[in-house]
PDB file of C-alpha atoms and ligand atoms in Angstrom:
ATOM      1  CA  UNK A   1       0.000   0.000   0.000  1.00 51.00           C
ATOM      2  CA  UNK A   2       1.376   3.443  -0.852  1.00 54.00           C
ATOM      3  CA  UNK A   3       1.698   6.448   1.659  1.00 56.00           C
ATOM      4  CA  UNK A   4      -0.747   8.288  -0.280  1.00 60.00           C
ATOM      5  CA  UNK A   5      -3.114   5.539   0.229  1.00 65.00           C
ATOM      6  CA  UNK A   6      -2.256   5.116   3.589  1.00 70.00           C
ATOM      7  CA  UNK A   7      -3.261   9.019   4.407  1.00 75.00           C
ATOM      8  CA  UNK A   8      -6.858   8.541   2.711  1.00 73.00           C
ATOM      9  CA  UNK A   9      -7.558   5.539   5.242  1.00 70.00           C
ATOM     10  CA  UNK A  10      -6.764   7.699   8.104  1.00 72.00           C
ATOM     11  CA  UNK A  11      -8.494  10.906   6.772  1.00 73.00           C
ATOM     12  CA  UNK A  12     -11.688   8.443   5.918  1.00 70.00           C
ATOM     13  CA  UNK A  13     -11.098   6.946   9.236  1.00 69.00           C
ATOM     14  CA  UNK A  14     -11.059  10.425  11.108  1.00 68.00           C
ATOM     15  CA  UNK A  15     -14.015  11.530   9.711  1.00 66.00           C
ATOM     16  CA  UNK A  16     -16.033   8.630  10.065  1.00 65.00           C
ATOM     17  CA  UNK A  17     -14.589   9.269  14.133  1.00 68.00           C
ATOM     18  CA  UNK A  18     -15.870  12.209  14.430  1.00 64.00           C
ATOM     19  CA  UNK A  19     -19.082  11.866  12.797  1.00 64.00           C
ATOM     20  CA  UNK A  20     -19.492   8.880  15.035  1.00 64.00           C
ATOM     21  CA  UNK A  21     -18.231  11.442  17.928  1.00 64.00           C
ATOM     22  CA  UNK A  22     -20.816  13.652  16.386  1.00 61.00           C
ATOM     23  CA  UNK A  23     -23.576  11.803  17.106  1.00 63.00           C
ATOM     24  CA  UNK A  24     -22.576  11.155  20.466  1.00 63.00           C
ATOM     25  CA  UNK A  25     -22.230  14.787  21.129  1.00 60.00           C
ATOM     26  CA  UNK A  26     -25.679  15.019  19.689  1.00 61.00           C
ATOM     27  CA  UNK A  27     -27.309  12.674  21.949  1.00 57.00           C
ATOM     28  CA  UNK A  28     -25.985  13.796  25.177  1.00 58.00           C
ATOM     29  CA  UNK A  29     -26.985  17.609  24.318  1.00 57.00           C
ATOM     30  CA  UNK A  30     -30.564  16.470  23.500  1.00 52.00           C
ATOM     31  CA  UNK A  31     -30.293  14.377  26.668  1.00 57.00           C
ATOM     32  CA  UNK A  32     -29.472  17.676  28.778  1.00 64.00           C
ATOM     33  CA  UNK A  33     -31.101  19.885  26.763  1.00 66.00           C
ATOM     34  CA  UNK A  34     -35.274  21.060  27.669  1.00 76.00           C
ATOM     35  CA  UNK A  35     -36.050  18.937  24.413  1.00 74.00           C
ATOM     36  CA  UNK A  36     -36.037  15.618  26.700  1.00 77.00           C
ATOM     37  CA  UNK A  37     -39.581  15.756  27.780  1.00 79.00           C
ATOM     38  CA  UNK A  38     -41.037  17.179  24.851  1.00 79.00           C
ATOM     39  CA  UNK A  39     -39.813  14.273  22.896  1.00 72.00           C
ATOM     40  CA  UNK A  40     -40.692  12.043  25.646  1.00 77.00           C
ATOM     41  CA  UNK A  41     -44.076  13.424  25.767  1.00 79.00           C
ATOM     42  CA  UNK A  42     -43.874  12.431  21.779  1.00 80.00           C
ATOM     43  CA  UNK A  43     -42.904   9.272  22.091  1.00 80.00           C
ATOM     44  CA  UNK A  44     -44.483   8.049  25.307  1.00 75.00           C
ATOM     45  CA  UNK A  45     -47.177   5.248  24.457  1.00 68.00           C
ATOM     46  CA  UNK A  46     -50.629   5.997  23.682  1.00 71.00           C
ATOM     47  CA  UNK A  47     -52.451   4.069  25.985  1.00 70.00           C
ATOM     48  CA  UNK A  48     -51.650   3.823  29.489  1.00 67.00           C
ATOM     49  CA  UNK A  49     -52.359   0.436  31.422  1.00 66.00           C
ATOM     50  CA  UNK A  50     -53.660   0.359  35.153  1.00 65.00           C
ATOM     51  CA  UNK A  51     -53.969  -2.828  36.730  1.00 67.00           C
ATOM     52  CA  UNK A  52     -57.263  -3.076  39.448  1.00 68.00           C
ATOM     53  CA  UNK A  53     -55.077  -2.441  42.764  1.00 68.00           C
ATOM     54  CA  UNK A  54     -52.053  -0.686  41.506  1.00 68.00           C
ATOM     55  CA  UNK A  55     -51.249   2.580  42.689  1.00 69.00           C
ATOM     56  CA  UNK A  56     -51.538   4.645  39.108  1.00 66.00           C
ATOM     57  CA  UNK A  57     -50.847   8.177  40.079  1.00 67.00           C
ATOM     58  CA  UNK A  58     -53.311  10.186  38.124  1.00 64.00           C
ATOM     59  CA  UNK A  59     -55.252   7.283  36.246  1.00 58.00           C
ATOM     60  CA  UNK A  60     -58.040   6.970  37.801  1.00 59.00           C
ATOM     61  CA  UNK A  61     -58.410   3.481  39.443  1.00 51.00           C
ATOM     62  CA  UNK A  62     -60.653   1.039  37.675  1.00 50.00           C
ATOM     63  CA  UNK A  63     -63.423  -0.395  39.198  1.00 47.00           C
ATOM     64  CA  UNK A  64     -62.738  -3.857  40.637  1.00 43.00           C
ATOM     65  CA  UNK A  65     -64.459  -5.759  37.757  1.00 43.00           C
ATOM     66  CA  UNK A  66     -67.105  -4.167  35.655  1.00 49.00           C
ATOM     67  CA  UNK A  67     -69.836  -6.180  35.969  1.00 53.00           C
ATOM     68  CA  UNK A  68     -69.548  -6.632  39.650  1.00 52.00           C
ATOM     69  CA  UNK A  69     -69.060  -2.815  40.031  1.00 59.00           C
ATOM     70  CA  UNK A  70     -71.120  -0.707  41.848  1.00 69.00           C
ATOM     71  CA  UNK A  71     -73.796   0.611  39.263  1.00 83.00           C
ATOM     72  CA  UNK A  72     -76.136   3.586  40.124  1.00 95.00           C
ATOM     73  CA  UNK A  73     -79.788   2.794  40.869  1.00 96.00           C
ATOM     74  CA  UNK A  74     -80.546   4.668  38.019  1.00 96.00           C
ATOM     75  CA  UNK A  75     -78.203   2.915  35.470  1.00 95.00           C
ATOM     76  CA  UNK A  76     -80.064  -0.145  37.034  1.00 96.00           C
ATOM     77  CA  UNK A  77     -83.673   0.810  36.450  1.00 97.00           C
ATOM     78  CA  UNK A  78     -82.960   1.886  32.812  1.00 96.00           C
ATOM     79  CA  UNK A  79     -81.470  -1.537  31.956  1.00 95.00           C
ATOM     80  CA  UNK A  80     -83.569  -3.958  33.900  1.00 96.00           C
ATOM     81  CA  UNK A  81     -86.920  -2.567  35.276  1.00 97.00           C
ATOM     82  CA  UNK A  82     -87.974  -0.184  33.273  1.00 97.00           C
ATOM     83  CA  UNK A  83     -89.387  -2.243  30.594  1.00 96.00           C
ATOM     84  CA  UNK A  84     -91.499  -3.095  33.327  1.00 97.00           C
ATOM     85  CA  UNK A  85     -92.166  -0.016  36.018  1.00 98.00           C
ATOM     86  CA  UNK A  86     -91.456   2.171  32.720  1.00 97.00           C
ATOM     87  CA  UNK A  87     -94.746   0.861  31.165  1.00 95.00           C
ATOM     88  CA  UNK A  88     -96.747  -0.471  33.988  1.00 96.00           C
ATOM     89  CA  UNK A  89     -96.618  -3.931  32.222  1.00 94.00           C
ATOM     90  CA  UNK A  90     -97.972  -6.823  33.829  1.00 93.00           C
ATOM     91  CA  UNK A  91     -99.309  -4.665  36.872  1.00 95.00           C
ATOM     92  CA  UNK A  92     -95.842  -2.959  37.930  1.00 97.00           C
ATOM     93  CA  UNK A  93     -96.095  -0.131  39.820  1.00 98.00           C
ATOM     94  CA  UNK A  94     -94.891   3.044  37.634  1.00 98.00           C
ATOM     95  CA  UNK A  95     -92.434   5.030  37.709  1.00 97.00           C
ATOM     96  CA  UNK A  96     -93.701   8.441  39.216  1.00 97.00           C
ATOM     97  CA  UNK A  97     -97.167   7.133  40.106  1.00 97.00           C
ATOM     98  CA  UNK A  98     -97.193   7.978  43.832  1.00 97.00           C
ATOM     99  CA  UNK A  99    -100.192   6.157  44.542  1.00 97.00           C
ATOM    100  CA  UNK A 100     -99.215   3.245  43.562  1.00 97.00           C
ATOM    101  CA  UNK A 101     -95.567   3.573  45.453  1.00 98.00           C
ATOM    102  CA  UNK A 102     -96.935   4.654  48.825  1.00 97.00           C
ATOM    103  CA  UNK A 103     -99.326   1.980  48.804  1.00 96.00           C
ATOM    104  CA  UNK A 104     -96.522  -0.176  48.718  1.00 97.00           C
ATOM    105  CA  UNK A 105     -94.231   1.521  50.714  1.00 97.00           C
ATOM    106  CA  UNK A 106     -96.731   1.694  53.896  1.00 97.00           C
ATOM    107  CA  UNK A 107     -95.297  -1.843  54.414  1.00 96.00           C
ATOM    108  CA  UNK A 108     -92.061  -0.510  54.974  1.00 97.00           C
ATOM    109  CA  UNK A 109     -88.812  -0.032  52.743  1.00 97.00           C
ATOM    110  CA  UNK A 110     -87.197  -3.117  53.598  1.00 97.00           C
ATOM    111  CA  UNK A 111     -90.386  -5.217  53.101  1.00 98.00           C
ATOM    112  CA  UNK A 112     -90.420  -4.093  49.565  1.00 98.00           C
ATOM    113  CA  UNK A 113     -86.807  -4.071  49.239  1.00 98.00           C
ATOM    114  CA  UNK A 114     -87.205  -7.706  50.056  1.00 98.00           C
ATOM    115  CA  UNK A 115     -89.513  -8.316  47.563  1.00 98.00           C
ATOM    116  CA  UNK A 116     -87.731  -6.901  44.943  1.00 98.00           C
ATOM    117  CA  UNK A 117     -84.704  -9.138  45.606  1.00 98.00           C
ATOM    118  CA  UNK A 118     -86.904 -12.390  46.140  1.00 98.00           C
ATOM    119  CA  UNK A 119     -90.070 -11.735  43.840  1.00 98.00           C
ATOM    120  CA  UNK A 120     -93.840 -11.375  44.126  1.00 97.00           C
ATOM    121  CA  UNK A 121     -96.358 -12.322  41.965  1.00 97.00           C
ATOM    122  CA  UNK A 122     -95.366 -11.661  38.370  1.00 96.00           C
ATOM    123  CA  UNK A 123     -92.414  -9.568  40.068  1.00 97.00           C
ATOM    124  CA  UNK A 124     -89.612 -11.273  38.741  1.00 97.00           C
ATOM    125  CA  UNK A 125     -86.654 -12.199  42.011  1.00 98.00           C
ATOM    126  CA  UNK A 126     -84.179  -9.393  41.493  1.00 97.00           C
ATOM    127  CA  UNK A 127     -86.450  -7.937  38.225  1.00 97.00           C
ATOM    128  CA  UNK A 128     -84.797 -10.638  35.978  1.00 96.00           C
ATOM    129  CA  UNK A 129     -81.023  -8.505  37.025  1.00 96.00           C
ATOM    130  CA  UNK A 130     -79.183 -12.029  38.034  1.00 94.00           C
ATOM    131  CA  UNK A 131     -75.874 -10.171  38.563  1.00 94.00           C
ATOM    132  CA  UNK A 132     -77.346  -7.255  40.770  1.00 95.00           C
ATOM    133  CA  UNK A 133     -76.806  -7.510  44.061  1.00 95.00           C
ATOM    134  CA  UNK A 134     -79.106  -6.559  46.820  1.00 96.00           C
ATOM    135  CA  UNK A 135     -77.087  -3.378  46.980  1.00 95.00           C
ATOM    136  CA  UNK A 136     -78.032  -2.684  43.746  1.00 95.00           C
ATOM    137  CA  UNK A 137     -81.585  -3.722  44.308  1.00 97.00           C
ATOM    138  CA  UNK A 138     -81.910  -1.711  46.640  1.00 97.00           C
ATOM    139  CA  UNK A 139     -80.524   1.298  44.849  1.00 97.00           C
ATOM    140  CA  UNK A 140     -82.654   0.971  42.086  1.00 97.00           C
ATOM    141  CA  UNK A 141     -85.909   0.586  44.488  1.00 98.00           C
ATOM    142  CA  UNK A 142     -84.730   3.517  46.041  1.00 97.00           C
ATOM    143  CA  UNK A 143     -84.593   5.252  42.529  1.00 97.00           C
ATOM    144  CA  UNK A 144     -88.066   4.422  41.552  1.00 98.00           C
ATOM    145  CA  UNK A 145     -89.693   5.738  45.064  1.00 97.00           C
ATOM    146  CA  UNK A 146     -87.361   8.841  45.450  1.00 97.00           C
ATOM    147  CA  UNK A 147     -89.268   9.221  41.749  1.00 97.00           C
ATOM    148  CA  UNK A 148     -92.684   8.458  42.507  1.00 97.00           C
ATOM    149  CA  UNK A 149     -93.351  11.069  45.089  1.00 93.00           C
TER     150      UNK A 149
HETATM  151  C1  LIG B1391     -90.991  -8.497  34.083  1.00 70.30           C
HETATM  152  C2  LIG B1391     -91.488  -7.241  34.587  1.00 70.30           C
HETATM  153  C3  LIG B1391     -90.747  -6.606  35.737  1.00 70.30           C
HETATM  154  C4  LIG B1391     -89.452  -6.264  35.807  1.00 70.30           C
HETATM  155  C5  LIG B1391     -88.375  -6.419  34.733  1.00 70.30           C
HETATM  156  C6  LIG B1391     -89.251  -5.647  37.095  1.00 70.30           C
HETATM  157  N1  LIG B1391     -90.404  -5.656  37.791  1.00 70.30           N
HETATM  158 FE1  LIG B1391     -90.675  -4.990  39.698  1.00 70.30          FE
HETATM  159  N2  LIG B1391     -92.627  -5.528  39.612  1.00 70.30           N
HETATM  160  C7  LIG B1391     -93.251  -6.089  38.541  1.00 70.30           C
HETATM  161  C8  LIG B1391     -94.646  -6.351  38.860  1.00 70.30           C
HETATM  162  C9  LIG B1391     -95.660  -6.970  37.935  1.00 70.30           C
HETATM  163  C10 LIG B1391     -94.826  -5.909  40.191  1.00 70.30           C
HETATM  164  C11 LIG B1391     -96.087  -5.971  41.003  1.00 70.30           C
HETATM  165  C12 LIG B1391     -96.081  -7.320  41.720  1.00 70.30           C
HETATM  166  C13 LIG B1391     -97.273  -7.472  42.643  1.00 70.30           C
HETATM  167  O1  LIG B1391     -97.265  -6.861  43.734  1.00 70.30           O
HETATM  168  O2  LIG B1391     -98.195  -8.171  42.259  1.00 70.30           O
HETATM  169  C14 LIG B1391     -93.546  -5.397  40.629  1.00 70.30           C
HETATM  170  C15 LIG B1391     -93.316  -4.879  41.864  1.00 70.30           C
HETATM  171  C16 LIG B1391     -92.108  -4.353  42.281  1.00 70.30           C
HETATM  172  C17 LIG B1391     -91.885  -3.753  43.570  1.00 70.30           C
HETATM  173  C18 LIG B1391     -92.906  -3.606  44.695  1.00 70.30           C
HETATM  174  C19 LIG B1391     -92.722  -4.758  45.636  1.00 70.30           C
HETATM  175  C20 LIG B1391     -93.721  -4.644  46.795  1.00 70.30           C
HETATM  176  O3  LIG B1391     -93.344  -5.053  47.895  1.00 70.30           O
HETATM  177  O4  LIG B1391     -94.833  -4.153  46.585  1.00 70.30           O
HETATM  178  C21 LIG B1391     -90.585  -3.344  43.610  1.00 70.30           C
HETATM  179  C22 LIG B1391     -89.883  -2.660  44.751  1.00 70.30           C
HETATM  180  C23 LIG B1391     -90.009  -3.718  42.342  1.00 70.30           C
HETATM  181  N3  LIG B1391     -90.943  -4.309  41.555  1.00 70.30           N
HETATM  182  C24 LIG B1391     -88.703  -3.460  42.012  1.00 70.30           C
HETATM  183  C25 LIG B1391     -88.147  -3.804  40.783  1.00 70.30           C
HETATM  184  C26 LIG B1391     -86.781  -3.520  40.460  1.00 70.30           C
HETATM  185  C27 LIG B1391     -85.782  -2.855  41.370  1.00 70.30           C
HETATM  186  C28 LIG B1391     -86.596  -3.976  39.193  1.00 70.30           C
HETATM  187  C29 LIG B1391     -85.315  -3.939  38.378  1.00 70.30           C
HETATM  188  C30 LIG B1391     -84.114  -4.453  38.992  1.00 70.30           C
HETATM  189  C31 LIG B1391     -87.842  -4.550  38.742  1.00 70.30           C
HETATM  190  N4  LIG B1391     -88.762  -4.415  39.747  1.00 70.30           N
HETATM  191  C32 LIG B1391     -88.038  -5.142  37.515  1.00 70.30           C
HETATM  192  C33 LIG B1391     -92.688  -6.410  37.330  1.00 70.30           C
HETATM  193  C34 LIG B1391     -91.351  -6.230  36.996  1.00 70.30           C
END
């Protein structure tokens, strides 16, 4: 190999150093620089995953399982009773017909709580809602007769 040839290698070899160095140099000022968490914020994943009973900072915390989550005696009536107490099918009492609710609250809350969960007549147990519980029986009784005043 001849000198000359010799002193391209190293120039080739010095500037593919310092490119090399270069990027490097690069990296570490983005690293410092304010840039970092805007890129971060870039690149960061679009979804974030928060497993029931992890602490997730600001995420809020999901329910424990959905269907066994607490649901609002509202959300229950809508799904489950009012195609009966909606309509007054079969004999239900209505929503909103306060007649027809104190008459069957002079028994007592609980008594027609009770009812609810178990049945009566063509009262289906637990208005055909086989995963409420009686919490959630009871919320949606207590819906319908905080309506029907
Ligand atoms: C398939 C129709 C139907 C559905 C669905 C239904 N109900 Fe009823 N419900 C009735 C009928 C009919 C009665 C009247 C029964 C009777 O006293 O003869 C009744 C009565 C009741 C009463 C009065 C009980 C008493 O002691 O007088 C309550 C409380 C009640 N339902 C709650 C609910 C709730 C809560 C839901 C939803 C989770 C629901 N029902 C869904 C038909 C239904």
């Amino acid at each position: 190999m001849s000198s000359s040839n010799n002193n391209v290698l190293t120039k080739t070899l010095a500037v593919v150093a310092s490119l090399v160095a270069g990027v490097f140099f690069t990296g570490a000022v983005l690293a410092e620089s304010s840039l970092e968490d805007e890129i971060r914020e870039r690149i960061k994943p679009v979804g974030e995953v928060c497993i029931s009973g992890e602490d997730c900072g600001d995420i809020a915390a999901p329910a424990a399982a959905a269907a066994a989550g607490p649901r609002s005696g509202e959300d229950i009536y809508k799904t489950t009773c009012f195609g009966c107490h909606g309509t007054g099918a079969a004999g239900a009492p209505k929503l909103g017909d306060s007649a027809a609710w104190s008459a069957r609250t002079s028994k007592g809350l609980d008594a027609v709580i009770s009812n609810a969960i178990n049945g009566i007549n063509a009262m289906p147990p637990r208005g055909t809602c086989a995963s409420c519980s009686d919490d959630d029986i009871a919320a949606a009784v207590n819906y319908m007769v905080d309506n029907s005043k």
